[in-house]
Structure formats: structure tokens, C-alpha cells
């Protein structure tokens, strides 16, 4: 008896087939395909059933159904990988996709995507080509290397170099460089996977040349040096200079591998940025092989770049793992275009997005913040206080963890007991059509404007806040 009474509201729900036959549903199918509309209808009906079971049956008229289904389908087909506005203050933000590509790279990628190309075809001889050879000449020009190869990312480059040069042998590393780079990339683990034995030398704070000299022997595959990219050791410390270690390795005939991590191609101090070692310097110091990322300070696509001695790079390229780690034509096109920009250092800052953002003038960021302050005030209303404050941006991706870049931020705080909390504010900005990502610290939402180049877009996004959230705009 009771079960019949309870079932009655369920019976009022239409069947899947009935919903699929409605004109509005048919037009959704026309636009988005049957599979995804069927899923949306099933999910929608399940939600209605759950509502009834929970004792809150909703009246379902055709217009409501049509609009709810249209929303569901729109959500389902919307791309999951979305653009966001990075106001975190970290320029090379790994979770937000690191370096932004300059227009030149975007054009080059679009072109190779849509057409055939000489990826592995030698146009001159008409024979088979090598995809690395497309990039070797420009890398030689920019780093002074004899040879080069490109893989999926720098983690892959390190793995591949270790596996090729030291498998079944010892890799000599300082205890001060037993590091974790983030995202579960820990040097000892990578060594184990690469099949090499870790031979630790020195101590956490001090390693001397004689420590290396004593460790090198018949079992040595290579000596590895890792650039301190995401940490600093200070106080009573000693580290062996690259050039000294390079000379020792050349003398003893063992490969010297240097993982530079970020690896800036040019001296960044020219633009007021902290100096990072360049692959050219590291090679000149005697490194046999140097690895670095494509999408950190270089400002290009995700890639791992391996430069070094011809014979060692040739060995690396013959490793079957290389085939598994190779890059696609889009990566090569973007990388070639970005590397090309380095040929003209005088225009590099203007053209290379990452460098432009990193070296942006603080006064310009401050002025931008002042212009945006009233826009935020209008959009967020009385529950929020808006101020412009000095802040410090980070390069990100491990590059120069200690150095900070002077910048300016819009800082949003709750105003009055009924005001919006920083968490609520953060959620509101994340819910915008193009999510705006800031950082909560000291009970405030901080929006570092260093990476904001499209001011007009942010203004028009803020315009929709009252509509989306029902917050009363302030005067
Ligand atoms: C970032 C980094 C890596 C990893 O590079 P990905 O390109 O992110 O794979 C390796 N070593 C060092 C020192 C790094 O800074």
C-alpha cells in the first residue's frame, strides 16, 4: 500500500524514450550527437528520481526540462582543458601549464598540424631524415653544443641520459644534490629506474673535489651534477665548481652529466632578472651532456633538451627508450620558433612571453592595479574591501626559489560581518566564464597582476559577477 503511494510520483516522470522524442531533445541530438544527449537524459532522470526519493518532488514542465537538459549537455561537451587567468604571482606555474607560447610558435604549430611536413624526411636527398636534426643547428648556435636530441620533458631527458650512460654502473652524485624536484621526481628513484647505482659523495652541506676524485673508478658510469633549482643550501657549505668537476671528469675519462633544470639560454641579468647558469657556460665548463626543460625559463613548449658531445648524444639517441620518449611535430615546430627568437636578443623581451612577464616593470603593474581597483569595487560591492598592495612574484618551476620579483596585487578582504570570506571570493572568481586564479594568504585573496596582459578581458569578466552570484553590486 505505502509502496504504491510512494511510487506514484515516480510514475509522473517521463521515460527516457519519451524525453528523447521531444522536439527540444531532438535538436540537442542534432547538434551534439545521440550518445551524449542520452547520457544527459539518463542523468537528469536519475536526479529527478533522487529528488522524489528525498521528498522534494519538483514539478516538471516541458520548458524546465528543455533548459535543464540543454545545460547538462552544454556542461558535458564543454572542453575540460580550459583557459584560466593566472594571478597567482607564479609566472612559470606548473599546474597552470608553465610557459605561454609566443605568437611565432603558435603560428608554426598551427601550420604543421594542418599539413604534411619534413619531420623525418630529408628534402635535399629525398631520403629519410631525423627529427632531431631540424633543431640541432639552432641549438648549436645558441649553446655551442656539438649535438642535441629532444625528448618529452626534462625528467625524460635525465632518465634517458642516466640509462644510456650509466646503466649497470655507478652514477656519482653529491649528497647535497639528492633532491626531489616535485611531482614525485626524486633523483634516487629515477636512478633506480634508469638502472644505475647511486654512488653518493660528500655530505648534505659540503662536498669537495677529492670526494668525487676518490669515488671515480672502474665501476663509474658518469658523474652527475644537478643544478639547485628549487632550494638553496646556506651557511657552512661547499660545493665543487662545475669547471673543476668538468676538468676532473675529462681527465679521468668519465662522462659528466649536468641537469640544469630551468636552463636559461641567455644571461637574464640583462633584463634585471637573477642570473641562471646557461647551457653554453655549462658546456664550456666541461660538461659532456647537459639537460634542461623547454617550458621553464626558455619559454617554449614542454620538452627535454639534451645537448652535448657528439658521441655521447649519438649513444643516447640509439637507446630504445629514446623512441618511447621522442617529441611530436607540434613540439618541434614550437621549439624551433621559440629558439629562433633568441637570434635577436634585442627584441627577445618584447617577443618572448615568459621573458616579457618576468621582466615587466613594477610601476606598470602598479598602475594596472590602480586602474583595476574601482572595477573590483564595483563588481564585488560592499562586502569586500579592495586595496592595492606591493607583493613579490615568483619565477616558478624551481627557477631561483629564493629570488622574488617586485610586483603589485589587488588584495580582497572581507568587509563587515556580512562580507564575503576570502574562500568565497576565491570560489566566485574561479566560477567566472574564464576562471581567475589567485592566492589566499593572511586572510585575504591576493591577485598578483604581473601575468595580466589583457586588462579589458578581466574587466568584462568582472562585469558578470553580480549576474552569476546574485551579489548586489556596490555603488
Ligand atoms: C624542473 C626540473 C626537472 C624536470 O623537468 P620537467 O621538464 O618538468 O620534466 C628536472 N631537474 C631539475 C633540476 C628541474 O628543475
CSV table of C-alpha atoms and ligand atoms in Angstrom, one decimal:
chain,number,residue,atom,x,y,z
A,1,UNK,CA,0.0,0.0,0.0
A,2,UNK,CA,2.6,2.5,1.1
A,3,UNK,CA,4.9,1.5,-1.6
A,4,UNK,CA,2.2,2.2,-4.2
A,5,UNK,CA,1.7,5.6,-2.7
A,6,UNK,CA,5.4,6.3,-2.7
A,7,UNK,CA,5.8,5.1,-6.3
A,8,UNK,CA,3.1,7.4,-7.6
A,9,UNK,CA,5.4,10.5,-8.0
A,10,UNK,CA,7.9,8.3,-9.8
A,11,UNK,CA,5.3,7.3,-12.3
A,12,UNK,CA,4.9,11.0,-13.2
A,13,UNK,CA,8.4,11.0,-14.6
A,14,UNK,CA,8.6,10.6,-18.4
A,15,UNK,CA,10.5,7.6,-19.8
A,16,UNK,CA,14.0,8.0,-21.5
A,17,UNK,CA,12.4,7.3,-24.8
A,18,UNK,CA,9.7,9.9,-24.3
A,19,UNK,CA,12.2,12.6,-23.4
A,20,UNK,CA,14.4,11.6,-26.4
A,21,UNK,CA,11.4,12.1,-28.7
A,22,UNK,CA,10.7,15.7,-27.6
A,23,UNK,CA,11.5,18.3,-30.2
A,24,UNK,CA,13.9,20.2,-28.0
A,25,UNK,CA,15.8,17.0,-27.2
A,26,UNK,CA,15.9,16.1,-30.9
A,27,UNK,CA,17.5,19.4,-31.7
A,28,UNK,CA,20.1,18.8,-29.0
A,29,UNK,CA,20.8,15.4,-30.6
A,30,UNK,CA,21.2,17.1,-34.0
A,31,UNK,CA,23.8,19.4,-32.6
A,32,UNK,CA,25.8,17.2,-30.2
A,33,UNK,CA,25.2,13.6,-31.2
A,34,UNK,CA,22.9,11.0,-29.7
A,35,UNK,CA,25.3,9.4,-27.2
A,36,UNK,CA,25.9,12.5,-25.1
A,37,UNK,CA,22.3,13.5,-25.1
A,38,UNK,CA,21.2,10.0,-24.0
A,39,UNK,CA,23.7,10.2,-21.1
A,40,UNK,CA,22.3,13.7,-20.2
A,41,UNK,CA,18.7,12.4,-20.2
A,42,UNK,CA,19.5,9.4,-18.0
A,43,UNK,CA,21.4,11.6,-15.5
A,44,UNK,CA,18.7,14.1,-15.5
A,45,UNK,CA,16.0,11.5,-14.8
A,46,UNK,CA,18.2,9.9,-12.1
A,47,UNK,CA,18.4,13.3,-10.4
A,48,UNK,CA,14.6,13.8,-10.6
A,49,UNK,CA,14.1,10.3,-9.1
A,50,UNK,CA,16.6,11.1,-6.3
A,51,UNK,CA,14.7,14.4,-5.6
A,52,UNK,CA,11.4,12.5,-5.3
A,53,UNK,CA,13.0,9.8,-3.1
A,54,UNK,CA,14.3,12.6,-0.8
A,55,UNK,CA,10.8,14.0,-0.5
A,56,UNK,CA,11.3,17.1,-2.7
A,57,UNK,CA,9.5,16.3,-5.9
A,58,UNK,CA,9.8,19.1,-8.4
A,59,UNK,CA,7.1,19.9,-10.9
A,60,UNK,CA,8.5,19.1,-14.3
A,61,UNK,CA,7.1,21.2,-17.2
A,62,UNK,CA,8.5,20.9,-20.7
A,63,UNK,CA,10.3,24.3,-20.7
A,64,UNK,CA,12.2,23.5,-17.4
A,65,UNK,CA,13.1,20.1,-18.8
A,66,UNK,CA,14.4,21.6,-22.0
A,67,UNK,CA,16.5,24.2,-20.3
A,68,UNK,CA,17.9,21.7,-17.7
A,69,UNK,CA,18.8,19.2,-20.4
A,70,UNK,CA,20.4,21.9,-22.6
A,71,UNK,CA,22.5,23.0,-19.6
A,72,UNK,CA,23.6,19.4,-18.9
A,73,UNK,CA,24.6,18.8,-22.4
A,74,UNK,CA,26.5,22.1,-22.6
A,75,UNK,CA,28.4,21.2,-19.5
A,76,UNK,CA,29.1,17.7,-20.9
A,77,UNK,CA,30.5,18.9,-24.2
A,78,UNK,CA,32.5,21.9,-22.8
A,79,UNK,CA,36.2,21.3,-23.1
A,80,UNK,CA,37.8,20.1,-19.8
A,81,UNK,CA,41.1,21.8,-20.6
A,82,UNK,CA,40.3,25.4,-20.2
A,83,UNK,CA,41.9,28.8,-20.3
A,84,UNK,CA,42.4,30.4,-16.9
A,85,UNK,CA,43.8,33.8,-15.9
A,86,UNK,CA,46.9,33.3,-13.7
A,87,UNK,CA,47.0,35.9,-11.0
A,88,UNK,CA,48.9,33.6,-8.6
A,89,UNK,CA,52.1,35.5,-8.9
A,90,UNK,CA,54.0,32.5,-10.2
A,91,UNK,CA,54.9,33.0,-13.8
A,92,UNK,CA,56.0,29.5,-14.7
A,93,UNK,CA,53.2,27.8,-12.9
A,94,UNK,CA,53.4,24.0,-13.5
A,95,UNK,CA,49.8,23.4,-12.6
A,96,UNK,CA,48.7,26.2,-14.9
A,97,UNK,CA,50.7,25.0,-17.8
A,98,UNK,CA,54.1,26.8,-17.4
A,99,UNK,CA,55.4,29.0,-20.3
A,100,UNK,CA,53.0,30.8,-22.6
A,101,UNK,CA,53.8,30.4,-26.3
A,102,UNK,CA,54.7,33.5,-28.3
A,103,UNK,CA,52.7,34.1,-31.5
A,104,UNK,CA,55.5,32.9,-33.7
A,105,UNK,CA,55.3,29.5,-32.0
A,106,UNK,CA,51.5,29.3,-32.2
A,107,UNK,CA,51.6,30.0,-35.9
A,108,UNK,CA,54.3,27.4,-36.5
A,109,UNK,CA,52.4,24.8,-34.6
A,110,UNK,CA,49.1,25.5,-36.4
A,111,UNK,CA,50.9,25.2,-39.8
A,112,UNK,CA,52.5,21.8,-39.1
A,113,UNK,CA,49.3,20.5,-37.6
A,114,UNK,CA,47.3,21.1,-40.7
A,115,UNK,CA,49.8,19.9,-43.3
A,116,UNK,CA,52.4,17.3,-44.1
A,117,UNK,CA,56.0,18.2,-43.3
A,118,UNK,CA,59.6,17.0,-43.5
A,119,UNK,CA,59.5,15.7,-39.9
A,120,UNK,CA,61.7,12.7,-40.8
A,121,UNK,CA,62.3,13.4,-44.4
A,122,UNK,CA,65.4,15.0,-45.9
A,123,UNK,CA,64.2,17.3,-48.6
A,124,UNK,CA,67.6,17.7,-50.2
A,125,UNK,CA,68.4,14.0,-50.6
A,126,UNK,CA,64.9,12.7,-50.8
A,127,UNK,CA,65.8,10.2,-48.2
A,128,UNK,CA,65.0,9.5,-44.6
A,129,UNK,CA,65.6,12.3,-42.1
A,130,UNK,CA,66.0,12.6,-38.4
A,131,UNK,CA,63.6,14.8,-36.4
A,132,UNK,CA,66.3,16.0,-34.1
A,133,UNK,CA,68.3,17.3,-37.0
A,134,UNK,CA,65.7,20.0,-37.5
A,135,UNK,CA,66.7,21.6,-34.2
A,136,UNK,CA,70.4,20.7,-33.8
A,137,UNK,CA,71.8,23.7,-35.9
A,138,UNK,CA,70.0,26.3,-33.9
A,139,UNK,CA,70.8,24.7,-30.6
A,140,UNK,CA,74.5,24.5,-31.7
A,141,UNK,CA,74.3,28.2,-32.5
A,142,UNK,CA,72.7,29.1,-29.1
A,143,UNK,CA,74.6,26.7,-26.8
A,144,UNK,CA,77.8,25.8,-28.6
A,145,UNK,CA,76.9,22.1,-28.4
A,146,UNK,CA,78.2,19.5,-30.8
A,147,UNK,CA,74.9,17.6,-30.9
A,148,UNK,CA,71.5,17.5,-29.4
A,149,UNK,CA,68.3,15.5,-29.0
A,150,UNK,CA,64.8,16.4,-27.8
A,151,UNK,CA,62.5,14.3,-25.6
A,152,UNK,CA,59.2,14.8,-24.0
A,153,UNK,CA,60.4,16.7,-20.9
A,154,UNK,CA,63.5,17.2,-18.8
A,155,UNK,CA,62.6,14.4,-16.4
A,156,UNK,CA,62.7,12.1,-19.5
A,157,UNK,CA,66.0,13.7,-20.6
A,158,UNK,CA,67.6,12.9,-17.2
A,159,UNK,CA,66.2,9.4,-17.2
A,160,UNK,CA,67.4,8.7,-20.8
A,161,UNK,CA,70.9,10.1,-20.2
A,162,UNK,CA,71.3,8.2,-17.0
A,163,UNK,CA,70.0,5.0,-18.5
A,164,UNK,CA,72.2,5.3,-21.6
A,165,UNK,CA,75.5,6.3,-19.9
A,166,UNK,CA,75.3,4.6,-16.5
A,167,UNK,CA,73.1,1.5,-16.7
A,168,UNK,CA,74.6,-1.2,-14.5
A,169,UNK,CA,77.3,1.2,-13.4
A,170,UNK,CA,77.7,3.8,-10.7
A,171,UNK,CA,76.4,7.4,-11.0
A,172,UNK,CA,78.4,9.6,-8.7
A,173,UNK,CA,76.3,12.4,-7.1
A,174,UNK,CA,76.9,14.8,-4.2
A,175,UNK,CA,74.7,14.1,-1.1
A,176,UNK,CA,73.8,17.8,-1.3
A,177,UNK,CA,72.0,17.1,-4.6
A,178,UNK,CA,69.8,14.2,-3.6
A,179,UNK,CA,66.8,16.2,-4.5
A,180,UNK,CA,63.1,15.9,-5.2
A,181,UNK,CA,62.0,18.2,-8.0
A,182,UNK,CA,58.3,17.9,-7.3
A,183,UNK,CA,55.6,15.8,-8.9
A,184,UNK,CA,57.3,12.6,-7.5
A,185,UNK,CA,60.5,13.2,-9.4
A,186,UNK,CA,63.2,12.1,-6.9
A,187,UNK,CA,66.7,11.7,-8.0
A,188,UNK,CA,67.3,8.4,-6.2
A,189,UNK,CA,64.1,6.9,-7.6
A,190,UNK,CA,65.0,8.0,-11.2
A,191,UNK,CA,68.5,6.5,-10.8
A,192,UNK,CA,67.0,3.2,-9.7
A,193,UNK,CA,64.6,3.2,-12.7
A,194,UNK,CA,67.4,4.1,-15.0
A,195,UNK,CA,69.3,1.0,-13.8
A,196,UNK,CA,72.2,2.8,-12.3
A,197,UNK,CA,73.7,2.5,-8.9
A,198,UNK,CA,73.8,5.7,-6.8
A,199,UNK,CA,77.2,6.5,-5.5
A,200,UNK,CA,76.8,9.3,-3.0
A,201,UNK,CA,79.7,11.5,-2.2
A,202,UNK,CA,80.3,14.3,0.4
A,203,UNK,CA,77.7,15.5,2.9
A,204,UNK,CA,74.5,17.4,2.7
A,205,UNK,CA,76.2,20.8,3.2
A,206,UNK,CA,79.7,20.2,1.9
A,207,UNK,CA,81.2,18.2,-1.0
A,208,UNK,CA,84.8,18.6,-2.1
A,209,UNK,CA,86.6,17.8,-5.3
A,210,UNK,CA,88.5,15.0,-3.6
A,211,UNK,CA,85.2,13.3,-2.7
A,212,UNK,CA,84.5,13.0,-6.4
A,213,UNK,CA,88.1,12.0,-7.3
A,214,UNK,CA,88.1,9.2,-4.7
A,215,UNK,CA,84.7,7.8,-5.9
A,216,UNK,CA,85.6,7.7,-9.6
A,217,UNK,CA,86.8,4.2,-10.6
A,218,UNK,CA,86.2,1.3,-13.0
A,219,UNK,CA,82.6,1.0,-11.9
A,220,UNK,CA,81.8,4.6,-12.7
A,221,UNK,CA,79.3,5.3,-15.4
A,222,UNK,CA,79.1,9.0,-15.0
A,223,UNK,CA,79.3,11.9,-12.7
A,224,UNK,CA,76.1,13.9,-12.2
A,225,UNK,CA,75.6,17.4,-11.1
A,226,UNK,CA,72.1,18.7,-10.5
A,227,UNK,CA,71.5,22.5,-10.5
A,228,UNK,CA,69.9,23.6,-7.3
A,229,UNK,CA,66.7,24.7,-8.8
A,230,UNK,CA,64.1,24.6,-6.2
A,231,UNK,CA,66.0,25.0,-3.0
A,232,UNK,CA,69.1,26.7,-1.5
A,233,UNK,CA,71.6,25.4,1.0
A,234,UNK,CA,73.1,28.2,3.0
A,235,UNK,CA,75.5,28.6,5.9
A,236,UNK,CA,78.6,26.4,6.2
A,237,UNK,CA,78.6,25.0,2.7
A,238,UNK,CA,81.0,23.9,0.0
A,239,UNK,CA,80.1,22.8,-3.5
A,240,UNK,CA,82.5,21.9,-6.2
A,241,UNK,CA,82.6,24.3,-9.1
A,242,UNK,CA,81.3,22.9,-12.4
A,243,UNK,CA,84.6,23.8,-14.2
A,244,UNK,CA,86.7,21.9,-11.6
A,245,UNK,CA,84.4,18.9,-11.8
A,246,UNK,CA,84.4,19.1,-15.6
A,247,UNK,CA,88.2,19.1,-15.7
A,248,UNK,CA,88.4,16.1,-13.3
A,249,UNK,CA,85.9,14.1,-15.4
A,250,UNK,CA,87.7,14.9,-18.7
A,251,UNK,CA,91.0,13.9,-17.1
A,252,UNK,CA,89.6,10.6,-15.8
A,253,UNK,CA,87.6,9.9,-19.0
A,254,UNK,CA,84.1,9.7,-17.4
A,255,UNK,CA,81.0,11.4,-18.8
A,256,UNK,CA,79.9,14.5,-16.8
A,257,UNK,CA,76.2,15.0,-16.9
A,258,UNK,CA,74.7,18.2,-15.7
A,259,UNK,CA,70.9,18.6,-15.1
A,260,UNK,CA,70.3,22.3,-15.3
A,261,UNK,CA,66.6,22.1,-14.8
A,262,UNK,CA,65.4,25.5,-16.0
A,263,UNK,CA,68.4,26.3,-18.1
A,264,UNK,CA,68.1,29.9,-19.3
A,265,UNK,CA,69.6,30.2,-22.8
A,266,UNK,CA,70.9,33.8,-22.2
A,267,UNK,CA,72.1,35.8,-19.3
A,268,UNK,CA,68.8,37.1,-17.8
A,269,UNK,CA,70.5,39.7,-15.6
A,270,UNK,CA,70.5,41.9,-18.7
A,271,UNK,CA,66.7,42.3,-18.0
A,272,UNK,CA,67.2,42.8,-14.3
A,273,UNK,CA,66.4,39.1,-13.5
A,274,UNK,CA,68.5,36.8,-11.4
A,275,UNK,CA,71.3,35.1,-13.2
A,276,UNK,CA,70.8,31.4,-14.0
A,277,UNK,CA,73.5,29.2,-15.5
A,278,UNK,CA,73.2,28.8,-19.3
A,279,UNK,CA,73.8,25.6,-21.2
A,280,UNK,CA,76.6,27.4,-23.1
A,281,UNK,CA,78.5,28.1,-19.9
A,282,UNK,CA,77.9,24.6,-18.5
A,283,UNK,CA,79.3,23.0,-21.7
A,284,UNK,CA,82.2,25.4,-21.6
A,285,UNK,CA,82.9,24.2,-18.1
A,286,UNK,CA,83.5,20.7,-19.5
A,287,UNK,CA,80.1,19.1,-19.1
A,288,UNK,CA,79.7,16.2,-21.6
A,289,UNK,CA,75.9,16.3,-21.6
A,290,UNK,CA,73.5,19.0,-20.3
A,291,UNK,CA,69.8,18.6,-19.9
A,292,UNK,CA,67.1,21.3,-19.4
A,293,UNK,CA,63.4,22.0,-19.8
A,294,UNK,CA,61.8,23.6,-22.8
A,295,UNK,CA,58.9,25.2,-20.9
A,296,UNK,CA,60.7,26.8,-18.0
A,297,UNK,CA,62.9,29.9,-18.4
A,298,UNK,CA,63.5,29.0,-22.1
A,299,UNK,CA,59.8,30.0,-22.6
A,300,UNK,CA,59.0,27.3,-25.1
A,301,UNK,CA,56.9,24.1,-25.3
A,302,UNK,CA,57.1,21.2,-22.8
A,303,UNK,CA,60.3,19.3,-23.9
A,304,UNK,CA,63.5,17.9,-22.5
A,305,UNK,CA,66.6,19.2,-24.3
A,306,UNK,CA,69.8,17.2,-24.3
A,307,UNK,CA,72.9,18.9,-25.6
A,308,UNK,CA,76.5,17.7,-25.5
A,309,UNK,CA,79.3,15.7,-27.0
A,310,UNK,CA,78.6,14.1,-30.4
A,311,UNK,CA,79.5,10.5,-29.4
A,312,UNK,CA,77.5,10.6,-26.2
A,313,UNK,CA,74.4,12.2,-27.8
A,314,UNK,CA,74.6,9.5,-30.5
A,315,UNK,CA,74.6,6.8,-27.9
A,316,UNK,CA,71.6,8.5,-26.2
A,317,UNK,CA,69.7,8.6,-29.5
A,318,UNK,CA,70.3,4.8,-30.1
A,319,UNK,CA,68.8,3.9,-26.7
A,320,UNK,CA,65.4,2.3,-27.5
A,321,UNK,CA,63.9,4.4,-24.7
A,322,UNK,CA,64.5,7.5,-27.0
A,323,UNK,CA,61.9,6.1,-29.3
A,324,UNK,CA,59.4,6.0,-26.4
A,325,UNK,CA,60.2,9.5,-25.3
A,326,UNK,CA,60.5,11.4,-28.6
A,327,UNK,CA,58.5,14.5,-29.2
A,328,UNK,CA,55.9,15.2,-31.8
A,329,UNK,CA,56.0,17.6,-34.7
A,330,UNK,CA,54.0,20.3,-32.8
A,331,UNK,CA,56.6,20.4,-30.1
A,332,UNK,CA,59.4,20.7,-32.6
A,333,UNK,CA,57.6,23.4,-34.5
A,334,UNK,CA,57.0,25.4,-31.3
A,335,UNK,CA,60.6,24.9,-30.1
A,336,UNK,CA,62.2,25.9,-33.4
A,337,UNK,CA,60.1,29.1,-33.5
A,338,UNK,CA,60.9,30.0,-29.9
A,339,UNK,CA,64.6,29.2,-30.3
A,340,UNK,CA,64.5,31.4,-33.4
A,341,UNK,CA,63.5,34.4,-31.3
A,342,UNK,CA,66.8,34.1,-29.4
A,343,UNK,CA,68.7,35.1,-32.6
A,344,UNK,CA,67.7,38.7,-31.9
A,345,UNK,CA,68.4,39.3,-28.2
A,346,UNK,CA,67.4,43.0,-28.6
A,347,UNK,CA,63.8,42.1,-29.4
A,348,UNK,CA,63.6,39.0,-27.2
A,349,UNK,CA,62.0,40.7,-24.3
A,350,UNK,CA,59.2,42.0,-26.4
A,351,UNK,CA,58.6,38.7,-28.3
A,352,UNK,CA,59.1,36.0,-25.7
A,353,UNK,CA,56.1,36.0,-23.5
A,354,UNK,CA,57.8,34.4,-20.5
A,355,UNK,CA,60.6,36.9,-20.5
A,356,UNK,CA,58.2,39.8,-21.0
A,357,UNK,CA,56.2,38.8,-18.0
A,358,UNK,CA,59.2,38.1,-15.8
A,359,UNK,CA,60.8,41.4,-16.6
A,360,UNK,CA,57.7,43.5,-16.5
A,361,UNK,CA,58.1,46.9,-15.0
A,362,UNK,CA,56.8,47.2,-11.4
A,363,UNK,CA,55.5,50.7,-12.0
A,364,UNK,CA,53.4,49.4,-14.9
A,365,UNK,CA,51.9,46.6,-12.8
A,366,UNK,CA,51.2,49.1,-10.1
A,367,UNK,CA,49.4,51.4,-12.5
A,368,UNK,CA,47.4,48.5,-13.8
A,369,UNK,CA,46.4,47.6,-10.2
A,370,UNK,CA,45.2,51.2,-9.6
A,371,UNK,CA,43.1,51.2,-12.7
A,372,UNK,CA,41.5,47.8,-11.7
A,373,UNK,CA,40.8,48.8,-8.1
A,374,UNK,CA,37.5,50.6,-8.9
A,375,UNK,CA,36.5,47.9,-11.3
A,376,UNK,CA,36.8,45.3,-8.5
A,377,UNK,CA,35.0,47.6,-6.1
A,378,UNK,CA,32.1,48.0,-8.4
A,379,UNK,CA,31.9,44.3,-9.2
A,380,UNK,CA,32.2,43.0,-5.6
A,381,UNK,CA,30.1,45.5,-3.7
A,382,UNK,CA,30.1,46.4,-0.1
A,383,UNK,CA,31.0,43.1,1.4
A,384,UNK,CA,34.6,43.3,0.1
A,385,UNK,CA,37.4,45.8,0.7
A,386,UNK,CA,39.8,46.2,-2.2
A,387,UNK,CA,43.3,47.5,-1.9
A,388,UNK,CA,46.4,47.7,-4.0
A,389,UNK,CA,49.5,46.3,-2.3
A,390,UNK,CA,53.1,45.6,-3.1
A,391,UNK,CA,53.8,41.9,-3.5
A,392,UNK,CA,56.5,39.6,-4.7
A,393,UNK,CA,56.1,37.3,-7.8
A,394,UNK,CA,58.0,34.1,-8.2
A,395,UNK,CA,59.6,32.8,-11.4
A,396,UNK,CA,58.3,29.3,-10.6
A,397,UNK,CA,59.1,25.8,-11.8
A,398,UNK,CA,62.0,25.7,-9.5
A,399,UNK,CA,63.9,28.6,-11.1
A,400,UNK,CA,65.6,30.8,-8.5
A,401,UNK,CA,63.4,29.8,-5.5
A,402,UNK,CA,64.9,32.5,-3.3
A,403,UNK,CA,64.7,35.5,-5.5
A,404,UNK,CA,61.4,37.4,-5.8
A,405,UNK,CA,60.3,39.9,-8.3
A,406,UNK,CA,58.7,43.1,-7.0
A,407,UNK,CA,55.1,43.3,-8.2
A,408,UNK,CA,51.7,44.7,-7.3
A,409,UNK,CA,48.5,43.0,-6.3
A,410,UNK,CA,44.8,43.6,-5.9
A,411,UNK,CA,44.1,42.4,-2.4
A,412,UNK,CA,40.5,41.5,-1.4
A,413,UNK,CA,39.4,41.2,2.2
A,414,UNK,CA,36.1,40.6,3.9
A,415,UNK,CA,34.5,43.9,4.9
A,416,UNK,CA,32.0,43.8,7.7
A,417,UNK,CA,30.5,40.7,9.3
A,418,UNK,CA,28.2,40.1,6.3
A,419,UNK,CA,31.1,40.4,3.8
A,420,UNK,CA,32.5,37.7,1.7
A,421,UNK,CA,35.2,35.5,3.1
A,422,UNK,CA,38.4,35.0,1.1
A,423,UNK,CA,37.4,31.4,0.3
A,424,UNK,CA,34.0,32.6,-1.0
A,425,UNK,CA,35.8,35.3,-3.1
A,426,UNK,CA,38.2,32.8,-4.4
A,427,UNK,CA,35.3,30.4,-5.4
A,428,UNK,CA,33.5,33.3,-7.1
A,429,UNK,CA,36.4,34.3,-9.2
A,430,UNK,CA,37.1,30.6,-10.1
A,431,UNK,CA,33.5,30.3,-11.2
A,432,UNK,CA,33.8,33.0,-13.9
A,433,UNK,CA,33.5,32.0,-17.6
A,434,UNK,CA,37.3,32.3,-17.7
A,435,UNK,CA,38.4,31.3,-14.2
A,436,UNK,CA,40.5,33.8,-12.4
A,437,UNK,CA,43.1,32.1,-10.1
A,438,UNK,CA,44.5,34.0,-7.2
A,439,UNK,CA,46.1,33.0,-3.9
A,440,UNK,CA,44.8,33.2,-0.3
A,441,UNK,CA,47.3,34.3,2.3
A,442,UNK,CA,46.8,36.1,5.6
A,443,UNK,CA,43.0,36.0,5.4
A,444,UNK,CA,42.9,37.8,2.1
A,445,UNK,CA,42.6,36.9,-1.6
A,446,UNK,CA,45.7,38.2,-3.4
A,447,UNK,CA,45.7,38.8,-7.1
A,448,UNK,CA,49.2,39.5,-8.4
A,449,UNK,CA,48.8,41.3,-11.7
A,450,UNK,CA,52.2,40.5,-13.2
A,451,UNK,CA,50.7,38.0,-15.7
A,452,UNK,CA,47.7,40.0,-16.6
A,453,UNK,CA,48.1,41.4,-20.1
A,454,UNK,CA,44.5,41.5,-21.2
A,455,UNK,CA,43.0,44.1,-18.9
A,456,UNK,CA,39.8,44.5,-20.9
A,457,UNK,CA,39.0,40.8,-20.7
A,458,UNK,CA,39.3,40.9,-16.9
A,459,UNK,CA,37.1,43.9,-16.7
A,460,UNK,CA,34.4,42.3,-18.8
A,461,UNK,CA,34.6,39.1,-16.7
A,462,UNK,CA,34.1,41.1,-13.5
A,463,UNK,CA,31.0,42.7,-15.1
A,464,UNK,CA,29.2,39.3,-15.0
A,465,UNK,CA,29.8,38.8,-11.2
A,466,UNK,CA,26.5,40.2,-9.9
A,467,UNK,CA,24.6,38.1,-12.5
A,468,UNK,CA,26.4,34.9,-11.6
A,469,UNK,CA,26.3,35.2,-7.9
A,470,UNK,CA,23.4,37.4,-7.0
A,471,UNK,CA,25.7,39.7,-5.1
A,472,UNK,CA,24.4,43.3,-5.0
A,473,UNK,CA,26.9,45.4,-6.8
A,474,UNK,CA,28.1,48.4,-4.8
A,475,UNK,CA,28.0,52.0,-5.8
B,1,LIG,C1,62.1,21.0,-13.5
B,1,LIG,C2,63.3,20.2,-13.3
B,1,LIG,C3,63.3,18.8,-13.8
B,1,LIG,C4,62.1,18.3,-14.5
B,1,LIG,O1,61.9,18.9,-15.7
B,1,LIG,P1,60.5,18.7,-16.5
B,1,LIG,O2,60.7,19.4,-17.8
B,1,LIG,O3,59.5,19.3,-15.6
B,1,LIG,O4,60.3,17.3,-16.7
B,1,LIG,C5,64.5,18.1,-13.7
B,1,LIG,N1,65.5,18.6,-13.0
B,1,LIG,C6,65.6,19.9,-12.5
B,1,LIG,C7,66.8,20.3,-11.7
B,1,LIG,C8,64.4,20.7,-12.6
B,1,LIG,O5,64.4,21.9,-12.1
